[in-house]
Tab-separated table of C-alpha atoms in Angstrom:
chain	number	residue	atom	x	y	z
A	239	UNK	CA	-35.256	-42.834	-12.568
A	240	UNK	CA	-35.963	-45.172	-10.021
A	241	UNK	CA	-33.781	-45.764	-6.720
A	242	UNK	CA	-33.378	-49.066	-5.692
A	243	UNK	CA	-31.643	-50.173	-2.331
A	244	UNK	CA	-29.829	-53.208	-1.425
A	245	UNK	CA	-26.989	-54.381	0.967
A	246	UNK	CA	-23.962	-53.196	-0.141
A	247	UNK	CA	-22.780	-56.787	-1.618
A	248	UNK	CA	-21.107	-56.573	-5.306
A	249	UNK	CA	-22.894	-60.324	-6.207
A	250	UNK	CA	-26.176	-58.818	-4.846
A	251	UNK	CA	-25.959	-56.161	-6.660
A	252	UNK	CA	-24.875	-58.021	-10.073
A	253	UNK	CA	-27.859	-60.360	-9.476
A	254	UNK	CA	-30.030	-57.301	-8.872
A	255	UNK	CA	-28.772	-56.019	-12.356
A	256	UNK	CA	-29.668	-59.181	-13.826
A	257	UNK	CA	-33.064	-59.253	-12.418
A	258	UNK	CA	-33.578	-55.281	-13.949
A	259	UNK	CA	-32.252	-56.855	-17.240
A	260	UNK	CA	-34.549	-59.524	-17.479
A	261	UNK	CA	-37.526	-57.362	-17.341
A	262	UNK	CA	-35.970	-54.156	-18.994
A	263	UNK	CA	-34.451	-53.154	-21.990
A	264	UNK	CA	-32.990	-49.347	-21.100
A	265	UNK	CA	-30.062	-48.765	-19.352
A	266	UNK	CA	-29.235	-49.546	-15.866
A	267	UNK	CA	-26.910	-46.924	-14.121
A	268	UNK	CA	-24.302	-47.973	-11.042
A	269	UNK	CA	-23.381	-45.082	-8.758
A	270	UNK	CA	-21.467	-45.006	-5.877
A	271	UNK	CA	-23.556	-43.111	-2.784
A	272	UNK	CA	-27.099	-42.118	-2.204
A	273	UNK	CA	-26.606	-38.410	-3.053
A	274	UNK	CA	-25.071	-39.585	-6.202
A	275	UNK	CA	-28.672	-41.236	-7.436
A	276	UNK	CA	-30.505	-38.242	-5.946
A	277	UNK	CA	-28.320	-35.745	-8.699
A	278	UNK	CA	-27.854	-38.286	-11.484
A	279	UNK	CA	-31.562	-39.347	-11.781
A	280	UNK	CA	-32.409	-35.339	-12.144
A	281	UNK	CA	-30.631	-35.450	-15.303
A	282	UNK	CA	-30.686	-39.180	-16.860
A	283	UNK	CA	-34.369	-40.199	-18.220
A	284	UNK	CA	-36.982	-41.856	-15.769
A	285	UNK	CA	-37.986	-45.157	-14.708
A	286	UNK	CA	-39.130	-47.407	-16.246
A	287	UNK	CA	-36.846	-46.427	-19.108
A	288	UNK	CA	-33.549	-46.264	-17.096
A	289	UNK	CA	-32.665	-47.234	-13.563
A	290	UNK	CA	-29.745	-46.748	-11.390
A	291	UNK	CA	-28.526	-48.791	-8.436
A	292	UNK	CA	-26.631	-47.565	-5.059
A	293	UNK	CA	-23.374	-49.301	-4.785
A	294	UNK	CA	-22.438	-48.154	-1.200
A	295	UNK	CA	-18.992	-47.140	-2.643
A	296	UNK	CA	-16.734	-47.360	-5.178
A	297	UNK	CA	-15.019	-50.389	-4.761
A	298	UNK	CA	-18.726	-52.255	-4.719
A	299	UNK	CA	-19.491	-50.483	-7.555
A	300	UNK	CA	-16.402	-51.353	-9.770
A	301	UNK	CA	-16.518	-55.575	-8.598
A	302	UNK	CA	-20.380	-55.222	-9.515
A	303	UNK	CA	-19.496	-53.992	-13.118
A	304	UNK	CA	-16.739	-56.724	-13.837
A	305	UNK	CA	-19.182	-59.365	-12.104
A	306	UNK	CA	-22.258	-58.390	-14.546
A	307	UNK	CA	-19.711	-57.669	-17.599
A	308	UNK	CA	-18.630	-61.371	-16.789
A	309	UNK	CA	-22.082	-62.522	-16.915
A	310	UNK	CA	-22.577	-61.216	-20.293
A	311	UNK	CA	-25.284	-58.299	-19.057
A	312	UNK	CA	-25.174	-55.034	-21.570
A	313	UNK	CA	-26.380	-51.761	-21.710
A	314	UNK	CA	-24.497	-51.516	-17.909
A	315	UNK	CA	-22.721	-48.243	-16.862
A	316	UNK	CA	-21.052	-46.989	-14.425
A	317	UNK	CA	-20.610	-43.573	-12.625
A	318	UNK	CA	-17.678	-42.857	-9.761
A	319	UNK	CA	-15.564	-40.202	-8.166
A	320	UNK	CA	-11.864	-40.013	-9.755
A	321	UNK	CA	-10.758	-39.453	-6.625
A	322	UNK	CA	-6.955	-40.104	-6.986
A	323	UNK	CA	-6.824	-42.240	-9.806
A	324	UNK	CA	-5.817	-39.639	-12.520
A	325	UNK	CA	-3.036	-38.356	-10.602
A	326	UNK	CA	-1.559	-41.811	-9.904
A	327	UNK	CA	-2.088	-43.113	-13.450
A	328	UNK	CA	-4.933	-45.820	-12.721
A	329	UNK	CA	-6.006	-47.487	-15.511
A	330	UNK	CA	-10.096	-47.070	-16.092
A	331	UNK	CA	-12.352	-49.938	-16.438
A	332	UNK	CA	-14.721	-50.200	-19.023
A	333	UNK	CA	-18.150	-48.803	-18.948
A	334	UNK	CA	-17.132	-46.788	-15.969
A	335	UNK	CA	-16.654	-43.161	-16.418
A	336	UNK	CA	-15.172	-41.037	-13.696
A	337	UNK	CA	-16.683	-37.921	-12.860
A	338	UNK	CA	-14.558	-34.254	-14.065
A	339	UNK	CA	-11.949	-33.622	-12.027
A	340	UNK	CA	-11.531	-35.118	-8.351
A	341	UNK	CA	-14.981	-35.747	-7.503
A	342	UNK	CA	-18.598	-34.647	-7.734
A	343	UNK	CA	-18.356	-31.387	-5.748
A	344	UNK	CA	-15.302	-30.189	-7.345
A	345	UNK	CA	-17.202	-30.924	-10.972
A	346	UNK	CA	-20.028	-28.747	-10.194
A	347	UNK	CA	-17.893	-26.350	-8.611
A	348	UNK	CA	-15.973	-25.949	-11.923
A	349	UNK	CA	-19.107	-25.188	-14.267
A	350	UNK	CA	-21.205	-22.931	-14.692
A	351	UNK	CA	-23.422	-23.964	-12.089
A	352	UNK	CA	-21.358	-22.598	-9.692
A	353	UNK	CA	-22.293	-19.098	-10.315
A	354	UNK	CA	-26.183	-19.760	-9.457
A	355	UNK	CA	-25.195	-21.882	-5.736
A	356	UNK	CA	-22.389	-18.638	-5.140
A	357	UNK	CA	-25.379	-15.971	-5.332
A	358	UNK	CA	-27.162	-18.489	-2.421
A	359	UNK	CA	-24.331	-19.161	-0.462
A	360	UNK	CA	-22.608	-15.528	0.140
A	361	UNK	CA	-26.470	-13.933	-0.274
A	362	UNK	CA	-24.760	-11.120	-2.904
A	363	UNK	CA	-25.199	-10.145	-6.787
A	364	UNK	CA	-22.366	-12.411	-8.437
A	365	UNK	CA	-19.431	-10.174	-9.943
A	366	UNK	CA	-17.775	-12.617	-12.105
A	367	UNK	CA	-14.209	-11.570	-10.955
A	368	UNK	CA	-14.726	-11.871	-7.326
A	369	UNK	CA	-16.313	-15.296	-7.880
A	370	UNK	CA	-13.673	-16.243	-9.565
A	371	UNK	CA	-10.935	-15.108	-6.924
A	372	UNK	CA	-13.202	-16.680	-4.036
A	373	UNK	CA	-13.293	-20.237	-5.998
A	374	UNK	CA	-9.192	-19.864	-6.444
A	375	UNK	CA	-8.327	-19.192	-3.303
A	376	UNK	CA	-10.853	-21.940	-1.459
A	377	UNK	CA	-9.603	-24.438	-3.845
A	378	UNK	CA	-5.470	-23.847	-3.230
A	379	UNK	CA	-6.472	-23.959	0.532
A	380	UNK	CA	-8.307	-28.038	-0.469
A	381	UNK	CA	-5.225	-28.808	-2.769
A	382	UNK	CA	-2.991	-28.454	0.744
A	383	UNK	CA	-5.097	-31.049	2.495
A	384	UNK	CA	-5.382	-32.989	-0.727
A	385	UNK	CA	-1.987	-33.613	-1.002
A	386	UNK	CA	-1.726	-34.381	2.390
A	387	UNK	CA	-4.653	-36.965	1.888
A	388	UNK	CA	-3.095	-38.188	-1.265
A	389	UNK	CA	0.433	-38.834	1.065
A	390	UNK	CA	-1.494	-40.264	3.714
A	391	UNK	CA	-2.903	-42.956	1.300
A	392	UNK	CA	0.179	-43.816	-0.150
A	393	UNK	CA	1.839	-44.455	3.360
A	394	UNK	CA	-0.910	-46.361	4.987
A	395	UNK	CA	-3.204	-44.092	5.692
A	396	UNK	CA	-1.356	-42.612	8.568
A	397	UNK	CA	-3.612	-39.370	9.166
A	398	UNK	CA	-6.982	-39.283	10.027
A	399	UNK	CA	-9.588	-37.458	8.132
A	400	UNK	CA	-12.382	-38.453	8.805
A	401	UNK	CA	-13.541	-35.867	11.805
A	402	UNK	CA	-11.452	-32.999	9.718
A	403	UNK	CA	-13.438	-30.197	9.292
A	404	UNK	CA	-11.357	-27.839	6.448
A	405	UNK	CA	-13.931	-24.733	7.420
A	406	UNK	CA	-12.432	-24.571	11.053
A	407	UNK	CA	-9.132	-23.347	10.340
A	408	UNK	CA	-10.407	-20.415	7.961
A	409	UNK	CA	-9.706	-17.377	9.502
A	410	UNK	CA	-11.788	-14.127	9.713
A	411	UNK	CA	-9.788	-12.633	6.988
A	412	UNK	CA	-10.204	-15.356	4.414
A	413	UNK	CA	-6.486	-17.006	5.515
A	414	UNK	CA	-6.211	-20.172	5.636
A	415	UNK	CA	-4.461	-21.491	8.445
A	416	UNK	CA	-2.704	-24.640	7.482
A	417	UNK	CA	-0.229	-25.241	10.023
A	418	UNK	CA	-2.772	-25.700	13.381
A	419	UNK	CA	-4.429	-27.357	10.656
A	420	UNK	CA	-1.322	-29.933	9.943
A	421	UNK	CA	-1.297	-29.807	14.014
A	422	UNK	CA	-3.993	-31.097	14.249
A	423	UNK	CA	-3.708	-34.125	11.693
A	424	UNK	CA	-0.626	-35.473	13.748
A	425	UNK	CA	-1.689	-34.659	17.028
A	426	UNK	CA	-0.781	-37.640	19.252
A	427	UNK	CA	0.938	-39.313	16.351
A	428	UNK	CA	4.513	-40.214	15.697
A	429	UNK	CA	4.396	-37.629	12.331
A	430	UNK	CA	6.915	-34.677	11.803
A	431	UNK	CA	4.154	-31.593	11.536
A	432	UNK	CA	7.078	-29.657	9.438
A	433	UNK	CA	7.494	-32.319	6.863
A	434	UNK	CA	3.450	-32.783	6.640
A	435	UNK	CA	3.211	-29.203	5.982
A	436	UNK	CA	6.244	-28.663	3.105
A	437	UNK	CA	3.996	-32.011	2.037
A	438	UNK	CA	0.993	-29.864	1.666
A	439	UNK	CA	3.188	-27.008	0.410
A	440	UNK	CA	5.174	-28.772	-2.223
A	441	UNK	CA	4.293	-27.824	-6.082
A	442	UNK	CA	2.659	-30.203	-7.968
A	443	UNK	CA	2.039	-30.362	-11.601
A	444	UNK	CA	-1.343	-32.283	-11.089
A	445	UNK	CA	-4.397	-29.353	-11.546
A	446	UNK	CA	-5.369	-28.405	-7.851
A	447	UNK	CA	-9.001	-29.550	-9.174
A	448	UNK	CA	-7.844	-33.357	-8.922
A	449	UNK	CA	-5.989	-33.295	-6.028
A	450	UNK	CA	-8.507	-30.888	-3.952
A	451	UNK	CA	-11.485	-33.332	-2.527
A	452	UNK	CA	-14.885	-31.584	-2.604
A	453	UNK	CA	-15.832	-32.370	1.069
A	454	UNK	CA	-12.982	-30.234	1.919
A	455	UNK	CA	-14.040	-27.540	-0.157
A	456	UNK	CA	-17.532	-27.447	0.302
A	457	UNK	CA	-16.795	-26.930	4.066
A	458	UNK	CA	-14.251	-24.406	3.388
A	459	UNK	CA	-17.130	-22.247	1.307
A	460	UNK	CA	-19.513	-23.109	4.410
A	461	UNK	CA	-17.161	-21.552	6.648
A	462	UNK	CA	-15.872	-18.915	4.148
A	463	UNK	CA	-19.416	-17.805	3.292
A	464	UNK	CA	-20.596	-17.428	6.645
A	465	UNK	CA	-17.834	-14.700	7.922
A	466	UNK	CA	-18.799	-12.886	5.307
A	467	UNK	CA	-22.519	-12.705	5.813
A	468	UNK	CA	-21.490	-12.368	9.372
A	469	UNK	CA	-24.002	-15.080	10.379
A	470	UNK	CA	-23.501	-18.696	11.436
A	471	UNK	CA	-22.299	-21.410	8.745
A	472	UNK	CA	-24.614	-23.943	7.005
A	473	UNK	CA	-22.547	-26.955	7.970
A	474	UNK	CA	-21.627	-29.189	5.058
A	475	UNK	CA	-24.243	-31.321	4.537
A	476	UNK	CA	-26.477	-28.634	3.574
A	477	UNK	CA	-23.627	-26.498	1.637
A	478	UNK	CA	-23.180	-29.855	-0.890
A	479	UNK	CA	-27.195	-30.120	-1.372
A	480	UNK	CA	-27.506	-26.894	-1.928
A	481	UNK	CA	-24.599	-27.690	-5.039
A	482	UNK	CA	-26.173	-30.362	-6.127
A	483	UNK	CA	-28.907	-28.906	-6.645
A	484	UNK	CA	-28.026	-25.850	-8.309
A	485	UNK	CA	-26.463	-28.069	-11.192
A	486	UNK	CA	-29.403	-28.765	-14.122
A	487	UNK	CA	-28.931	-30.143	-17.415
A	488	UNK	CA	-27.348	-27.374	-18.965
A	489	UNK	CA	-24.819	-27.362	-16.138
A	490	UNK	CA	-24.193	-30.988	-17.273
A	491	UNK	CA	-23.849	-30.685	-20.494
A	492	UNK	CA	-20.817	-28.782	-20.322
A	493	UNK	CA	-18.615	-31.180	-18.500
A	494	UNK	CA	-16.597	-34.453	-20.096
A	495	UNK	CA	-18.240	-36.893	-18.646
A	496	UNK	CA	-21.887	-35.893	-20.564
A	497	UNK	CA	-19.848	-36.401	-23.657
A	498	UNK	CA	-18.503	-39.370	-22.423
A	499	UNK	CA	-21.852	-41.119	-21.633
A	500	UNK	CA	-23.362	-39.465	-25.080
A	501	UNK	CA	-20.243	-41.658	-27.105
A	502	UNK	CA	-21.459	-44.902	-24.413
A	503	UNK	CA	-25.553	-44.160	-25.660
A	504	UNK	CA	-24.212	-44.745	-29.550
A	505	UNK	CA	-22.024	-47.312	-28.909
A	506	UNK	CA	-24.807	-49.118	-26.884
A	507	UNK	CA	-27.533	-47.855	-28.909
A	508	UNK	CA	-29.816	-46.743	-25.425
A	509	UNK	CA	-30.672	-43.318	-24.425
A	510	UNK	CA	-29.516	-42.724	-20.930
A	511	UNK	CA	-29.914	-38.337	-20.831
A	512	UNK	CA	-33.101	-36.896	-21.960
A	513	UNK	CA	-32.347	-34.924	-25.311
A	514	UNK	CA	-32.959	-30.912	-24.328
Protein backbone atom coordinates (compact mmCIF):
# COMPACT_ATOMS: atom_id res chain seq x y z
CA UNK A 1 0.00 0.00 0.00
CA UNK A 2 1.29 3.08 -1.13
CA UNK A 3 2.22 6.22 1.17
CA UNK A 4 1.41 9.36 -0.08
CA UNK A 5 2.42 12.78 1.61
CA UNK A 6 0.84 16.07 1.57
CA UNK A 7 0.51 19.24 3.80
CA UNK A 8 -1.51 18.57 6.50
CA UNK A 9 -4.69 20.58 4.97
CA UNK A 10 -8.21 18.60 5.34
CA UNK A 11 -9.38 20.22 1.59
CA UNK A 12 -5.95 19.03 0.27
CA UNK A 13 -6.31 16.04 1.42
CA UNK A 14 -10.14 15.55 0.24
CA UNK A 15 -8.98 16.74 -3.22
CA UNK A 16 -6.10 14.28 -3.02
CA UNK A 17 -8.80 11.54 -2.32
CA UNK A 18 -10.64 12.63 -5.21
CA UNK A 19 -7.75 12.58 -7.48
CA UNK A 20 -6.97 8.60 -6.09
CA UNK A 21 -10.73 8.06 -6.88
CA UNK A 22 -10.70 9.17 -10.23
CA UNK A 23 -8.06 6.83 -11.29
CA UNK A 24 -8.83 3.93 -8.75
CA UNK A 25 -11.44 1.77 -7.87
CA UNK A 26 -10.08 0.00 -4.34
CA UNK A 27 -10.21 1.53 -1.24
CA UNK A 28 -8.47 4.53 -0.04
CA UNK A 29 -7.45 4.41 3.74
CA UNK A 30 -7.10 7.86 6.05
CA UNK A 31 -4.79 7.47 9.04
CA UNK A 32 -3.75 9.78 11.40
CA UNK A 33 0.43 9.75 11.72
CA UNK A 34 3.23 8.37 9.70
CA UNK A 35 3.84 5.30 11.92
CA UNK A 36 0.22 4.62 11.55
CA UNK A 37 0.68 3.99 7.48
CA UNK A 38 3.99 2.23 8.16
CA UNK A 39 1.79 -0.67 10.47
CA UNK A 40 -1.52 -0.45 8.61
CA UNK A 41 -0.09 -0.95 5.05
CA UNK A 42 1.74 -4.31 6.54
CA UNK A 43 -1.58 -5.70 6.96
CA UNK A 44 -4.18 -4.00 4.37
CA UNK A 45 -3.52 -5.19 0.55
CA UNK A 46 -0.96 -3.22 -1.71
CA UNK A 47 -0.96 -0.46 -4.04
CA UNK A 48 -2.34 -0.14 -6.63
CA UNK A 49 -5.30 -1.98 -5.12
CA UNK A 50 -5.62 0.13 -1.90
CA UNK A 51 -3.95 3.31 -0.75
CA UNK A 52 -3.81 5.17 2.42
CA UNK A 53 -3.18 8.85 3.06
CA UNK A 54 -1.30 10.64 6.18
CA UNK A 55 -3.63 13.02 7.81
CA UNK A 56 -1.09 14.71 10.21
CA UNK A 57 -3.65 14.08 13.04
CA UNK A 58 -6.84 13.30 13.95
CA UNK A 59 -8.72 16.25 13.69
CA UNK A 60 -7.37 16.54 9.78
CA UNK A 61 -8.28 13.26 9.37
CA UNK A 62 -11.96 13.39 10.65
CA UNK A 63 -12.76 17.14 8.52
CA UNK A 64 -11.12 15.19 5.46
CA UNK A 65 -13.72 12.30 5.80
CA UNK A 66 -16.89 14.62 6.20
CA UNK A 67 -15.34 16.90 3.32
CA UNK A 68 -14.99 13.77 0.78
CA UNK A 69 -18.33 12.07 2.29
CA UNK A 70 -19.85 15.57 1.28
CA UNK A 71 -18.47 15.31 -2.08
CA UNK A 72 -20.11 12.11 -2.70
CA UNK A 73 -16.53 9.99 -2.81
CA UNK A 74 -17.09 6.09 -1.60
CA UNK A 75 -15.19 3.29 -0.74
CA UNK A 76 -13.39 6.04 1.95
CA UNK A 77 -12.30 4.86 5.46
CA UNK A 78 -10.97 5.97 8.16
CA UNK A 79 -8.53 4.76 10.94
CA UNK A 80 -7.81 6.90 14.43
CA UNK A 81 -6.76 6.60 18.02
CA UNK A 82 -9.91 6.54 20.55
CA UNK A 83 -8.03 8.43 22.61
CA UNK A 84 -10.68 9.78 25.10
CA UNK A 85 -13.66 9.58 23.19
CA UNK A 86 -15.14 6.30 24.66
CA UNK A 87 -14.79 7.38 28.09
CA UNK A 88 -16.50 10.75 27.49
CA UNK A 89 -19.30 9.30 25.34
CA UNK A 90 -18.28 10.89 21.82
CA UNK A 91 -20.37 10.03 19.25
CA UNK A 92 -18.33 8.17 16.14
CA UNK A 93 -18.48 9.36 12.68
CA UNK A 94 -19.13 7.24 9.95
CA UNK A 95 -16.60 5.28 8.10
CA UNK A 96 -14.20 5.99 10.87
CA UNK A 97 -13.32 3.23 13.15
CA UNK A 98 -11.32 3.84 16.28
CA UNK A 99 -8.61 1.68 17.09
CA UNK A 100 -9.19 -1.11 20.46
CA UNK A 101 -8.92 0.48 23.42
CA UNK A 102 -7.10 3.99 23.96
CA UNK A 103 -4.81 3.97 21.17
CA UNK A 104 -2.51 1.98 18.91
CA UNK A 105 0.11 0.94 21.50
CA UNK A 106 -2.27 -0.04 24.09
CA UNK A 107 -4.13 -2.34 21.16
CA UNK A 108 -1.10 -4.24 20.41
CA UNK A 109 -0.18 -4.36 23.87
CA UNK A 110 -3.49 -6.17 24.64
CA UNK A 111 -3.13 -9.10 21.97
CA UNK A 112 -1.35 -11.61 21.48
CA UNK A 113 1.36 -9.87 19.93
CA UNK A 114 2.49 -8.75 22.98
CA UNK A 115 3.98 -11.94 24.04
CA UNK A 116 6.51 -12.06 20.90
CA UNK A 117 7.79 -7.90 21.54
CA UNK A 118 7.96 -9.05 25.71
CA UNK A 119 10.57 -11.97 24.83
CA UNK A 120 12.66 -8.84 22.86
CA UNK A 121 12.22 -6.30 25.24
CA UNK A 122 13.16 -8.04 28.79
CA UNK A 123 15.67 -10.58 26.57
CA UNK A 124 13.95 -13.76 28.73
CA UNK A 125 11.77 -17.03 27.83
CA UNK A 126 8.08 -15.61 28.28
CA UNK A 127 6.25 -17.31 31.39
CA UNK A 128 2.77 -16.43 30.68
CA UNK A 129 2.04 -15.42 34.37
CA UNK A 130 4.83 -13.08 34.83
CA UNK A 131 3.93 -11.41 31.52
CA UNK A 132 0.85 -11.02 32.55
CA UNK A 133 1.69 -9.38 36.07
CA UNK A 134 4.41 -7.10 34.25
CA UNK A 135 1.61 -5.79 31.62
CA UNK A 136 -0.86 -5.14 34.89
CA UNK A 137 1.20 -3.40 36.84
CA UNK A 138 2.84 -1.00 33.86
CA UNK A 139 -0.60 -0.33 32.74
CA UNK A 140 -2.22 0.83 36.46
CA UNK A 141 1.01 2.99 36.69
CA UNK A 142 -0.33 4.77 32.69
CA UNK A 143 -4.03 4.78 33.99
CA UNK A 144 -2.60 7.38 36.93
CA UNK A 145 -1.20 9.74 34.34
CA UNK A 146 -4.16 9.03 32.11
CA UNK A 147 -6.51 10.30 34.31
CA UNK A 148 -4.51 13.06 35.05
CA UNK A 149 -4.28 13.75 31.18
CA UNK A 150 -7.93 13.11 30.81
CA UNK A 151 -8.48 16.07 33.85
CA UNK A 152 -6.06 18.20 32.31
CA UNK A 153 -8.11 18.22 29.01
CA UNK A 154 -11.23 18.82 30.50
CA UNK A 155 -9.87 21.97 32.44
CA UNK A 156 -7.93 23.57 29.70
CA UNK A 157 -5.22 21.71 29.39
CA UNK A 158 -3.57 22.98 32.48
CA UNK A 159 -0.57 20.36 32.72
CA UNK A 160 1.98 19.86 30.40
CA UNK A 161 2.80 16.59 28.86
CA UNK A 162 4.45 16.92 26.33
CA UNK A 163 8.31 16.60 27.74
CA UNK A 164 6.79 13.83 30.37
CA UNK A 165 8.73 10.96 30.29
CA UNK A 166 6.46 8.08 32.41
CA UNK A 167 9.86 5.70 32.44
CA UNK A 168 11.71 8.30 34.73
CA UNK A 169 9.85 7.93 37.78
CA UNK A 170 10.02 3.95 37.76
CA UNK A 171 11.98 2.93 40.45
CA UNK A 172 14.61 0.11 40.72
CA UNK A 173 12.12 -2.10 42.33
CA UNK A 174 9.39 -1.87 39.74
CA UNK A 175 7.44 1.09 42.01
CA UNK A 176 6.09 3.54 40.48
CA UNK A 177 6.61 6.76 41.90
CA UNK A 178 3.66 8.94 41.22
CA UNK A 179 3.87 11.69 43.53
CA UNK A 180 7.54 13.39 42.26
CA UNK A 181 5.83 12.39 39.26
CA UNK A 182 2.53 14.71 40.02
CA UNK A 183 5.51 17.18 41.28
CA UNK A 184 6.67 17.47 38.53
CA UNK A 185 3.44 18.14 36.32
CA UNK A 186 2.65 21.30 38.54
CA UNK A 187 5.95 22.46 39.11
CA UNK A 188 5.85 26.27 38.78
CA UNK A 189 2.11 26.16 38.34
CA UNK A 190 -0.72 27.44 40.42
CA UNK A 191 -2.05 23.43 40.82
CA UNK A 192 -2.65 21.70 44.28
CA UNK A 193 -0.05 18.50 43.80
CA UNK A 194 -2.42 16.64 46.56
CA UNK A 195 -5.59 17.06 44.65
CA UNK A 196 -3.68 16.08 41.18
CA UNK A 197 -2.58 13.01 42.82
CA UNK A 198 -6.14 11.70 44.66
CA UNK A 199 -7.01 12.79 40.72
CA UNK A 200 -4.73 10.13 39.49
CA UNK A 201 -5.71 7.92 42.44
CA UNK A 202 -9.44 8.12 42.24
CA UNK A 203 -11.36 4.76 40.99
CA UNK A 204 -12.77 4.81 37.84
CA UNK A 205 -15.12 2.46 36.23
CA UNK A 206 -13.63 3.19 32.68
CA UNK A 207 -11.07 -0.10 31.82
CA UNK A 208 -7.47 1.25 32.65
CA UNK A 209 -6.86 0.19 28.81
CA UNK A 210 -8.86 3.43 27.64
CA UNK A 211 -7.78 5.74 29.95
CA UNK A 212 -3.89 4.58 29.94
CA UNK A 213 -2.19 6.37 26.66
CA UNK A 214 0.37 4.07 24.98
CA UNK A 215 3.24 6.67 24.86
CA UNK A 216 3.12 6.49 28.51
CA UNK A 217 3.30 2.94 28.61
CA UNK A 218 5.62 2.14 26.08
CA UNK A 219 8.14 4.35 28.02
CA UNK A 220 7.25 2.84 31.22
CA UNK A 221 8.23 -0.87 29.61
CA UNK A 222 11.46 1.01 28.16
CA UNK A 223 12.39 1.98 31.50
CA UNK A 224 10.93 -1.12 33.27
CA UNK A 225 12.74 -3.49 30.89
CA UNK A 226 15.98 -2.00 31.15
CA UNK A 227 16.46 -2.36 35.19
CA UNK A 228 15.84 -5.59 34.71
CA UNK A 229 18.36 -6.49 32.07
CA UNK A 230 20.50 -4.20 34.08
CA UNK A 231 21.53 -2.34 30.89
CA UNK A 232 20.56 1.08 29.55
CA UNK A 233 16.84 1.70 28.19
CA UNK A 234 15.85 1.76 24.47
CA UNK A 235 14.18 5.14 24.66
CA UNK A 236 10.65 5.19 23.29
CA UNK A 237 10.87 5.64 19.91
CA UNK A 238 12.51 2.45 19.41
CA UNK A 239 10.38 0.52 22.27
CA UNK A 240 6.95 1.48 20.01
CA UNK A 241 8.73 0.20 16.60
CA UNK A 242 9.81 -2.56 18.01
CA UNK A 243 5.61 -3.10 18.93
CA UNK A 244 4.62 -2.31 15.90
CA UNK A 245 6.37 -4.48 14.45
CA UNK A 246 5.90 -7.48 16.37
CA UNK A 247 2.05 -7.23 15.52
CA UNK A 248 1.29 -9.42 12.00
CA UNK A 249 -1.91 -10.36 10.65
CA UNK A 250 -2.80 -12.87 13.00
CA UNK A 251 -2.17 -10.37 15.77
CA UNK A 252 -4.80 -8.28 13.90
CA UNK A 253 -7.20 -10.42 13.41
CA UNK A 254 -8.01 -10.81 16.89
CA UNK A 255 -8.89 -7.29 17.77
CA UNK A 256 -12.50 -5.34 17.04
CA UNK A 257 -11.51 -3.15 14.81
CA UNK A 258 -10.46 -6.14 11.99
CA UNK A 259 -14.04 -7.12 12.40
CA UNK A 260 -15.10 -3.81 12.13
CA UNK A 261 -13.36 -3.03 8.78
CA UNK A 262 -14.35 -6.83 7.55
CA UNK A 263 -18.44 -5.61 8.16
CA UNK A 264 -17.12 -1.93 6.16
CA UNK A 265 -15.44 -4.44 3.04
CA UNK A 266 -19.24 -6.07 2.64
CA UNK A 267 -21.04 -3.18 3.08
CA UNK A 268 -18.74 -1.41 0.49
CA UNK A 269 -18.18 -4.39 -1.50
CA UNK A 270 -13.93 -3.67 -1.65
CA UNK A 271 -11.34 -5.76 -0.10
CA UNK A 272 -9.22 -3.66 2.13
CA UNK A 273 -7.15 -6.88 4.31
CA UNK A 274 -5.60 -9.56 2.32
CA UNK A 275 -7.65 -12.86 3.06
CA UNK A 276 -4.98 -15.32 5.12
Amino acid sequence: MALQQHQSNPVRIANEVGMLRSGMSGPIVLVEGATDTRLFRRLFIPSPQARVIHCKGKSNLLAAISAVTSRGITGVLGICDADFDRILGISTVRNVFAVDHHDTEIMISESPAFAHFYAELYEREVDEREMGRTRKRLLSYAAHIGRMRLWSMQNGGKLGFKTLDAGEYIERDGSFNLESCVNALVAEKDLDANALLSIATISAESPETEISCGHDLTSLLDSDAAIRRRSQAHGRGVIEKMLRLSFDAQAFSTTNIYSMLRLWEKQEQLKVIPDS
